[in-house]
């Protein structure tokens, strides 16, 4: 584990609310319990439960969203999540989150994202680099007393949303490009919603130059998987339930796959870890990026995910190093950031023996 921790890493698939610390969520629940708004012991037991099906996860997200409704809390969990990733030596983080409205606390999708951005600024443990190239230059031009982490945001469209709501999210992402928003994600309960609902928003995002990643094939849905692959997103997440013809299309497409081992195992979207499609993707030299998905919910971190890949699929340190560095090619930030990250990897060049 120590070697995997020291390895510089790139995280491209992490949901903000799924990455919140359990201790913070329990603390927030306890506060609501004291006010008599929830039954704290019951909520605590749900928050700390180990194994969860995919359906239970989505119920849990609804519960977490009840705990993280106001701007200050969003800012706090963002700060903590970035510090936690940085502690695992993540040097580039693409954090995704679903902008939410909540009239009762005056929250709009825009103010939600602003609260997330305030979280980036609140980070103390490391120096966050985000936003426009000018911002990058400003930070990199100063003497840095702390390790750095690049943080970029993806705005998620929830599959429960309408076409109009999805377009609103894309518009917001376009407005916030200079603040570090680099792309759009489609996520949420895969049993809910229809691909065609989201196509207009995703086409708009593409037309305007935002990058796109889709949760694809978490449950069997051949028509949707085919349509998603035909859309040619810049990346997909999961790709667990693909039939043979879809699998062939994926391999031909070279679309990078964000692989989330613990998440897939815990939610049983993949029955046994040893049979995970990571092995065939890796053998086919298909681009893959090891990611966490929801480290808070699945009690994991990116270091553990690398170690797990090593143990389950017999990867050597040099293979892990290759995977970590190669992930830089699949980030949504521009070429300049890619070049800066490559320099960090080259300088770190950990001895693989
Ligand atoms: P948030 O967007 O609120 O920061 O993070 C939690 C949300 O991310 C969930 O409500 C859900 O929409 C999405 N999400 C998190 N993990 C998964 C996953 O494994 N699969 C899918 N499809 N969506 C997820």
Short mmCIF file of C-alpha atoms and ligand atoms in Angstrom, two decimals:
data_model
loop_
_atom_site.label_atom_id
_atom_site.label_comp_id
_atom_site.label_asym_id
_atom_site.label_seq_id
_atom_site.Cartn_x
_atom_site.Cartn_y
_atom_site.Cartn_z
CA UNK A 1 0.00 0.00 0.00
CA UNK A 2 2.76 2.48 0.84
CA UNK A 3 4.19 2.12 -2.67
CA UNK A 4 0.75 2.62 -4.26
CA UNK A 5 0.16 5.66 -2.04
CA UNK A 6 3.47 7.24 -3.05
CA UNK A 7 2.67 6.74 -6.73
CA UNK A 8 1.30 10.01 -8.21
CA UNK A 9 -2.25 9.29 -9.37
CA UNK A 10 -5.01 10.77 -11.49
CA UNK A 11 -8.67 10.37 -10.38
CA UNK A 12 -11.24 10.82 -13.13
CA UNK A 13 -14.41 9.25 -11.72
CA UNK A 14 -15.38 10.48 -8.26
CA UNK A 15 -18.81 11.80 -7.26
CA UNK A 16 -18.65 14.61 -4.70
CA UNK A 17 -21.43 13.40 -2.39
CA UNK A 18 -20.31 9.79 -2.74
CA UNK A 19 -16.83 10.84 -1.64
CA UNK A 20 -17.92 12.68 1.52
CA UNK A 21 -16.33 11.37 4.72
CA UNK A 22 -18.60 9.02 6.69
CA UNK A 23 -17.50 10.82 9.86
CA UNK A 24 -18.77 14.13 8.44
CA UNK A 25 -22.07 12.59 7.35
CA UNK A 26 -22.58 11.02 10.79
CA UNK A 27 -21.79 14.39 12.41
CA UNK A 28 -24.33 16.14 10.17
CA UNK A 29 -26.93 13.44 10.87
CA UNK A 30 -26.30 13.79 14.59
CA UNK A 31 -27.02 17.54 14.33
CA UNK A 32 -30.33 16.85 12.58
CA UNK A 33 -31.07 14.14 15.17
CA UNK A 34 -30.60 16.62 18.02
CA UNK A 35 -33.07 18.96 16.34
CA UNK A 36 -35.54 16.05 16.21
CA UNK A 37 -35.60 16.14 12.40
CA UNK A 38 -34.40 12.57 11.87
CA UNK A 39 -34.04 9.36 13.84
CA UNK A 40 -30.25 9.51 14.33
CA UNK A 41 -29.52 5.87 15.33
CA UNK A 42 -31.46 4.62 12.31
CA UNK A 43 -29.71 7.02 9.92
CA UNK A 44 -26.29 6.27 11.42
CA UNK A 45 -26.83 2.55 10.90
CA UNK A 46 -27.74 3.15 7.24
CA UNK A 47 -24.72 5.42 6.70
CA UNK A 48 -22.28 2.94 8.18
CA UNK A 49 -23.73 -0.22 6.58
CA UNK A 50 -21.04 -2.06 4.61
CA UNK A 51 -22.66 -3.95 1.74
CA UNK A 52 -25.21 -2.30 -0.48
CA UNK A 53 -26.94 -3.23 -3.71
CA UNK A 54 -26.96 -0.67 -6.53
CA UNK A 55 -30.62 0.15 -5.72
CA UNK A 56 -29.76 0.70 -2.03
CA UNK A 57 -26.95 3.04 -3.06
CA UNK A 58 -29.39 5.36 -4.78
CA UNK A 59 -31.61 5.41 -1.68
CA UNK A 60 -28.50 6.25 0.31
CA UNK A 61 -27.65 9.11 -2.05
CA UNK A 62 -31.10 10.59 -1.43
CA UNK A 63 -30.40 10.39 2.29
CA UNK A 64 -26.95 11.95 1.91
CA UNK A 65 -28.47 14.77 -0.13
CA UNK A 66 -30.81 15.50 2.80
CA UNK A 67 -27.74 15.90 5.02
CA UNK A 68 -25.78 18.05 2.57
CA UNK A 69 -28.42 20.56 1.58
CA UNK A 70 -26.87 23.90 2.43
CA UNK A 71 -24.11 25.87 0.78
CA UNK A 72 -21.71 25.77 3.73
CA UNK A 73 -21.96 22.00 3.95
CA UNK A 74 -21.30 21.60 0.22
CA UNK A 75 -18.22 23.82 0.62
CA UNK A 76 -17.04 21.80 3.62
CA UNK A 77 -17.41 18.39 2.00
CA UNK A 78 -15.70 19.63 -1.19
CA UNK A 79 -12.72 20.84 0.84
CA UNK A 80 -12.51 17.57 2.76
CA UNK A 81 -12.87 15.41 -0.35
CA UNK A 82 -10.03 17.26 -2.12
CA UNK A 83 -7.80 16.96 0.96
CA UNK A 84 -8.56 13.23 1.17
CA UNK A 85 -7.62 12.65 -2.48
CA UNK A 86 -4.48 14.75 -2.07
CA UNK A 87 -3.50 12.64 0.95
CA UNK A 88 -3.46 9.63 -1.39
CA UNK A 89 -1.12 11.54 -3.71
CA UNK A 90 -3.70 12.33 -6.35
CA UNK A 91 -2.16 15.12 -8.42
CA UNK A 92 -5.11 15.62 -10.77
CA UNK A 93 -8.72 15.23 -9.70
CA UNK A 94 -11.79 15.52 -11.90
CA UNK A 95 -14.58 15.79 -9.36
CA UNK A 96 -18.12 15.39 -10.61
CA UNK A 97 -21.31 16.56 -8.98
CA UNK A 98 -24.97 17.10 -9.82
CA UNK A 99 -25.95 20.78 -9.45
CA UNK A 100 -29.06 20.92 -7.26
CA UNK A 101 -31.82 23.45 -6.56
CA UNK A 102 -33.31 23.75 -3.09
CA UNK A 103 -35.65 26.70 -2.71
CA UNK A 104 -35.92 26.22 1.07
CA UNK A 105 -32.27 27.27 1.49
CA UNK A 106 -32.14 29.60 -1.53
CA UNK A 107 -30.03 27.16 -3.51
CA UNK A 108 -29.96 27.28 -7.29
CA UNK A 109 -27.85 25.06 -9.55
CA UNK A 110 -25.49 28.01 -9.97
CA UNK A 111 -25.15 28.76 -6.25
CA UNK A 112 -24.58 25.03 -5.65
CA UNK A 113 -21.62 25.03 -8.05
CA UNK A 114 -20.35 28.27 -6.49
CA UNK A 115 -20.40 26.53 -3.11
CA UNK A 116 -18.33 23.71 -4.60
CA UNK A 117 -15.87 26.26 -6.01
CA UNK A 118 -15.65 27.89 -2.57
CA UNK A 119 -14.60 24.43 -1.32
CA UNK A 120 -11.69 24.43 -3.78
CA UNK A 121 -10.55 27.77 -2.36
CA UNK A 122 -10.95 26.59 1.24
CA UNK A 123 -8.45 23.73 0.88
CA UNK A 124 -5.49 24.26 3.20
CA UNK A 125 -3.47 21.05 3.19
CA UNK A 126 -2.39 21.40 -0.45
CA UNK A 127 -2.29 24.04 -3.17
CA UNK A 128 -5.28 23.66 -5.49
CA UNK A 129 -4.75 24.61 -9.12
CA UNK A 130 -7.96 25.15 -11.03
CA UNK A 131 -9.80 27.46 -13.40
CA UNK A 132 -8.31 29.24 -16.38
CA UNK A 133 -4.73 28.99 -17.69
CA UNK A 134 -4.10 32.48 -16.24
CA UNK A 135 -4.99 31.14 -12.81
CA UNK A 136 -2.64 28.20 -13.33
CA UNK A 137 0.18 30.51 -14.33
CA UNK A 138 -0.46 32.78 -11.36
CA UNK A 139 -0.23 29.88 -8.90
CA UNK A 140 2.67 28.13 -10.61
CA UNK A 141 4.55 31.45 -10.85
CA UNK A 142 4.67 31.77 -7.05
CA UNK A 143 6.91 29.87 -4.66
CA UNK A 144 4.89 26.85 -3.62
CA UNK A 145 5.17 25.80 -0.01
CA UNK A 146 2.60 22.99 -0.31
CA UNK A 147 2.18 20.04 -2.69
CA UNK A 148 -0.15 20.80 -5.59
CA UNK A 149 -3.32 19.19 -6.84
CA UNK A 150 -5.10 20.11 -10.06
CA UNK A 151 -8.88 20.03 -9.57
CA UNK A 152 -11.37 20.30 -12.41
CA UNK A 153 -15.13 19.85 -12.24
CA UNK A 154 -17.60 17.84 -14.28
CA UNK A 155 -21.26 18.72 -13.90
CA UNK A 156 -23.50 15.65 -13.75
CA UNK A 157 -26.90 15.27 -15.30
CA UNK A 158 -29.07 13.03 -13.11
CA UNK A 159 -31.09 10.46 -15.08
CA UNK A 160 -34.22 11.63 -13.22
CA UNK A 161 -33.93 15.04 -14.90
CA UNK A 162 -35.93 16.36 -17.88
CA UNK A 163 -34.38 17.51 -21.15
CA UNK A 164 -34.79 21.14 -20.03
CA UNK A 165 -33.11 20.53 -16.68
CA UNK A 166 -30.25 18.72 -18.42
CA UNK A 167 -29.81 21.64 -20.82
CA UNK A 168 -29.75 24.04 -17.83
CA UNK A 169 -26.84 22.05 -16.40
CA UNK A 170 -24.95 22.21 -19.69
CA UNK A 171 -25.57 25.99 -19.92
CA UNK A 172 -24.25 26.38 -16.40
CA UNK A 173 -21.17 24.32 -17.26
CA UNK A 174 -20.55 26.61 -20.25
CA UNK A 175 -20.92 29.72 -18.07
CA UNK A 176 -18.49 28.28 -15.54
CA UNK A 177 -15.81 27.09 -17.90
CA UNK A 178 -13.32 29.68 -16.72
CA UNK A 179 -13.81 28.52 -13.15
CA UNK A 180 -12.66 24.98 -13.85
CA UNK A 181 -15.67 23.15 -15.29
CA UNK A 182 -14.36 20.96 -18.10
CA UNK A 183 -17.11 18.51 -18.90
CA UNK A 184 -20.46 16.83 -18.44
CA UNK A 185 -21.30 13.47 -16.90
CA UNK A 186 -24.51 11.45 -17.19
CA UNK A 187 -25.19 9.48 -14.02
CA UNK A 188 -27.91 8.54 -11.54
CA UNK A 189 -30.01 5.41 -11.19
CA UNK A 190 -29.50 3.42 -14.42
CA UNK A 191 -32.99 1.86 -14.12
CA UNK A 192 -34.50 5.34 -14.42
CA UNK A 193 -34.73 7.67 -17.43
CA UNK A 194 -34.29 7.29 -21.14
CA UNK A 195 -31.19 8.03 -23.21
CA UNK A 196 -33.15 10.14 -25.73
CA UNK A 197 -34.11 12.59 -22.97
CA UNK A 198 -30.46 13.59 -22.51
CA UNK A 199 -29.27 13.64 -26.14
CA UNK A 200 -30.18 17.32 -26.82
CA UNK A 201 -28.20 18.46 -23.77
CA UNK A 202 -25.24 16.22 -24.58
CA UNK A 203 -25.22 17.40 -28.21
CA UNK A 204 -25.21 21.02 -27.03
CA UNK A 205 -22.30 20.26 -24.69
CA UNK A 206 -20.38 18.65 -27.52
CA UNK A 207 -21.13 21.46 -29.99
CA UNK A 208 -19.73 23.98 -27.50
CA UNK A 209 -16.61 21.97 -26.82
CA UNK A 210 -17.32 20.42 -23.41
CA UNK A 211 -16.03 16.88 -22.94
CA UNK A 212 -18.49 14.12 -22.08
CA UNK A 213 -18.39 10.98 -19.97
CA UNK A 214 -21.34 8.62 -19.62
CA UNK A 215 -22.22 5.98 -17.04
CA UNK A 216 -22.66 3.15 -19.48
CA UNK A 217 -23.77 -0.47 -19.06
CA UNK A 218 -24.14 -0.57 -15.28
CA UNK A 219 -27.24 -2.70 -15.85
CA UNK A 220 -28.18 -4.70 -18.94
CA UNK A 221 -29.65 -2.27 -21.50
CA UNK A 222 -28.30 -3.19 -24.97
CA UNK A 223 -30.12 -0.46 -26.92
CA UNK A 224 -28.88 2.25 -24.60
CA UNK A 225 -25.32 0.92 -24.57
CA UNK A 226 -25.27 0.83 -28.38
CA UNK A 227 -26.59 4.39 -28.59
CA UNK A 228 -24.08 5.59 -26.04
CA UNK A 229 -21.17 4.04 -27.93
CA UNK A 230 -22.44 5.49 -31.21
CA UNK A 231 -22.48 8.92 -29.56
CA UNK A 232 -18.72 8.47 -28.98
CA UNK A 233 -18.29 10.13 -25.60
CA UNK A 234 -14.73 11.02 -24.62
CA UNK A 235 -14.91 8.44 -21.80
CA UNK A 236 -17.37 6.00 -20.25
CA UNK A 237 -17.74 4.77 -16.69
CA UNK A 238 -18.23 1.14 -15.60
CA UNK A 239 -19.15 -0.82 -18.80
CA UNK A 240 -20.09 -3.87 -16.69
CA UNK A 241 -23.07 -5.35 -18.54
CA UNK A 242 -22.10 -5.39 -22.20
CA UNK A 243 -23.15 -8.13 -24.60
CA UNK A 244 -20.66 -9.53 -27.03
CA UNK A 245 -21.48 -7.21 -29.95
CA UNK A 246 -21.36 -4.13 -27.65
CA UNK A 247 -18.11 -5.37 -26.22
CA UNK A 248 -16.67 -5.61 -29.73
CA UNK A 249 -17.90 -2.08 -30.50
CA UNK A 250 -16.29 -0.79 -27.32
CA UNK A 251 -12.94 -2.40 -28.13
CA UNK A 252 -13.04 -0.96 -31.66
CA UNK A 253 -13.98 2.48 -30.36
CA UNK A 254 -10.95 2.95 -28.08
CA UNK A 255 -13.21 4.97 -25.74
CA UNK A 256 -11.37 4.98 -22.38
CA UNK A 257 -13.17 3.18 -19.55
CA UNK A 258 -13.19 4.51 -15.98
CA UNK A 259 -12.96 1.30 -13.95
CA UNK A 260 -14.29 1.27 -10.37
CA UNK A 261 -13.44 -2.15 -8.93
CA UNK A 262 -14.73 -1.88 -5.35
CA UNK A 263 -17.89 -0.09 -6.42
CA UNK A 264 -18.71 -2.77 -9.01
CA UNK A 265 -18.03 -5.54 -6.52
CA UNK A 266 -20.02 -3.96 -3.67
CA UNK A 267 -23.03 -3.22 -5.86
CA UNK A 268 -22.69 -6.66 -7.48
CA UNK A 269 -22.74 -5.23 -11.00
CA UNK A 270 -19.82 -7.64 -11.41
CA UNK A 271 -20.31 -10.97 -9.58
CA UNK A 272 -16.70 -11.82 -8.69
CA UNK A 273 -13.78 -9.43 -8.78
CA UNK A 274 -11.49 -11.97 -10.45
CA UNK A 275 -13.97 -12.07 -13.39
CA UNK A 276 -14.08 -8.27 -13.67
CA UNK A 277 -13.80 -6.98 -17.26
CA UNK A 278 -10.70 -5.05 -16.15
CA UNK A 279 -8.74 -8.19 -17.07
CA UNK A 280 -9.93 -8.35 -20.69
CA UNK A 281 -9.70 -4.60 -21.19
CA UNK A 282 -6.15 -4.68 -19.88
CA UNK A 283 -5.22 -7.67 -22.02
CA UNK A 284 -6.67 -5.94 -25.10
CA UNK A 285 -4.61 -2.85 -24.28
CA UNK A 286 -7.85 -0.87 -24.18
CA UNK A 287 -7.44 2.51 -22.43
CA UNK A 288 -8.51 2.19 -18.79
CA UNK A 289 -8.32 4.47 -15.80
CA UNK A 290 -8.53 3.10 -12.25
CA UNK A 291 -11.02 5.20 -10.25
CA UNK A 292 -12.93 5.13 -6.96
CA UNK A 293 -16.49 6.20 -7.91
CA UNK A 294 -17.72 6.86 -4.34
CA UNK A 295 -14.89 6.33 -1.85
CA UNK A 296 -17.07 7.51 1.06
CA UNK A 297 -19.88 5.10 0.32
CA UNK A 298 -17.70 2.13 -0.51
CA UNK A 299 -15.08 2.74 2.20
CA UNK A 300 -12.21 2.75 -0.27
CA UNK A 301 -9.61 5.16 -1.64
CA UNK A 302 -7.61 5.39 -4.85
CA UNK A 303 -4.54 3.79 -3.27
CA UNK A 304 -6.59 0.71 -2.36
CA UNK A 305 -8.04 0.53 -5.87
CA UNK A 306 -4.53 0.37 -7.37
CA UNK A 307 -3.49 -2.25 -4.81
CA UNK A 308 -6.63 -4.26 -5.53
CA UNK A 309 -5.88 -4.25 -9.27
CA UNK A 310 -2.37 -5.48 -8.51
CA UNK A 311 -3.56 -8.33 -6.29
CA UNK A 312 -6.51 -9.46 -8.42
CA UNK A 313 -4.97 -9.20 -11.86
CA UNK A 314 -1.30 -9.85 -11.10
CA UNK A 315 -0.08 -6.37 -12.05
CA UNK A 316 3.48 -5.44 -11.21
CA UNK A 317 4.57 -2.04 -9.95
CA UNK A 318 5.71 -1.04 -13.44
CA UNK A 319 2.23 -1.89 -14.79
CA UNK A 320 0.58 0.24 -12.11
CA UNK A 321 2.97 3.07 -12.85
CA UNK A 322 2.10 2.84 -16.53
CA UNK A 323 -1.64 2.90 -15.79
CA UNK A 324 -1.31 5.90 -13.48
CA UNK A 325 0.76 7.93 -15.94
CA UNK A 326 -1.27 6.88 -18.97
CA UNK A 327 -4.44 8.22 -17.30
CA UNK A 328 -3.07 11.71 -18.02
CA UNK A 329 -3.89 11.13 -21.69
CA UNK A 330 -7.57 10.83 -20.84
CA UNK A 331 -8.11 13.91 -18.68
CA UNK A 332 -10.55 16.56 -19.90
CA UNK A 333 -8.28 19.54 -19.13
CA UNK A 334 -6.26 20.98 -21.99
CA UNK A 335 -2.90 19.89 -23.41
CA UNK A 336 -0.96 22.33 -21.23
CA UNK A 337 -2.23 20.65 -18.07
CA UNK A 338 -1.42 17.25 -19.57
CA UNK A 339 2.14 18.42 -20.22
CA UNK A 340 2.46 19.78 -16.66
CA UNK A 341 1.24 16.47 -15.24
CA UNK A 342 3.61 14.45 -17.40
CA UNK A 343 6.46 16.52 -15.96
CA UNK A 344 5.33 15.68 -12.41
CA UNK A 345 5.22 11.96 -13.29
CA UNK A 346 8.64 12.09 -14.90
CA UNK A 347 10.11 13.90 -11.90
CA UNK A 348 8.52 11.41 -9.48
CA UNK A 349 9.65 8.34 -11.48
CA UNK A 350 9.27 5.88 -8.62
CA UNK A 351 11.60 2.92 -8.71
CA UNK A 352 9.35 -0.01 -9.69
CA UNK A 353 11.58 -2.60 -8.00
P1 LIG B 1 -23.40 14.16 -6.30
O1 LIG B 1 -23.67 14.32 -7.76
O2 LIG B 1 -24.64 14.45 -5.49
O3 LIG B 1 -22.22 14.92 -5.82
O4 LIG B 1 -23.00 12.63 -6.04
C1 LIG B 1 -23.96 11.61 -5.86
C2 LIG B 1 -24.72 11.32 -7.14
O5 LIG B 1 -23.84 10.76 -8.13
C3 LIG B 1 -25.80 10.24 -6.97
O6 LIG B 1 -27.02 10.80 -6.53
C4 LIG B 1 -25.92 9.65 -8.37
O7 LIG B 1 -26.72 10.47 -9.18
C5 LIG B 1 -24.49 9.74 -8.89
N1 LIG B 1 -23.75 8.47 -8.65
C6 LIG B 1 -22.87 8.20 -7.69
N2 LIG B 1 -22.39 6.93 -7.80
C7 LIG B 1 -22.98 6.41 -8.89
C8 LIG B 1 -22.87 5.14 -9.54
O8 LIG B 1 -22.14 4.22 -9.14
N3 LIG B 1 -23.63 4.97 -10.64
C9 LIG B 1 -24.45 5.95 -11.13
N4 LIG B 1 -25.15 5.69 -12.23
N5 LIG B 1 -24.57 7.16 -10.54
C10 LIG B 1 -23.84 7.39 -9.43
#
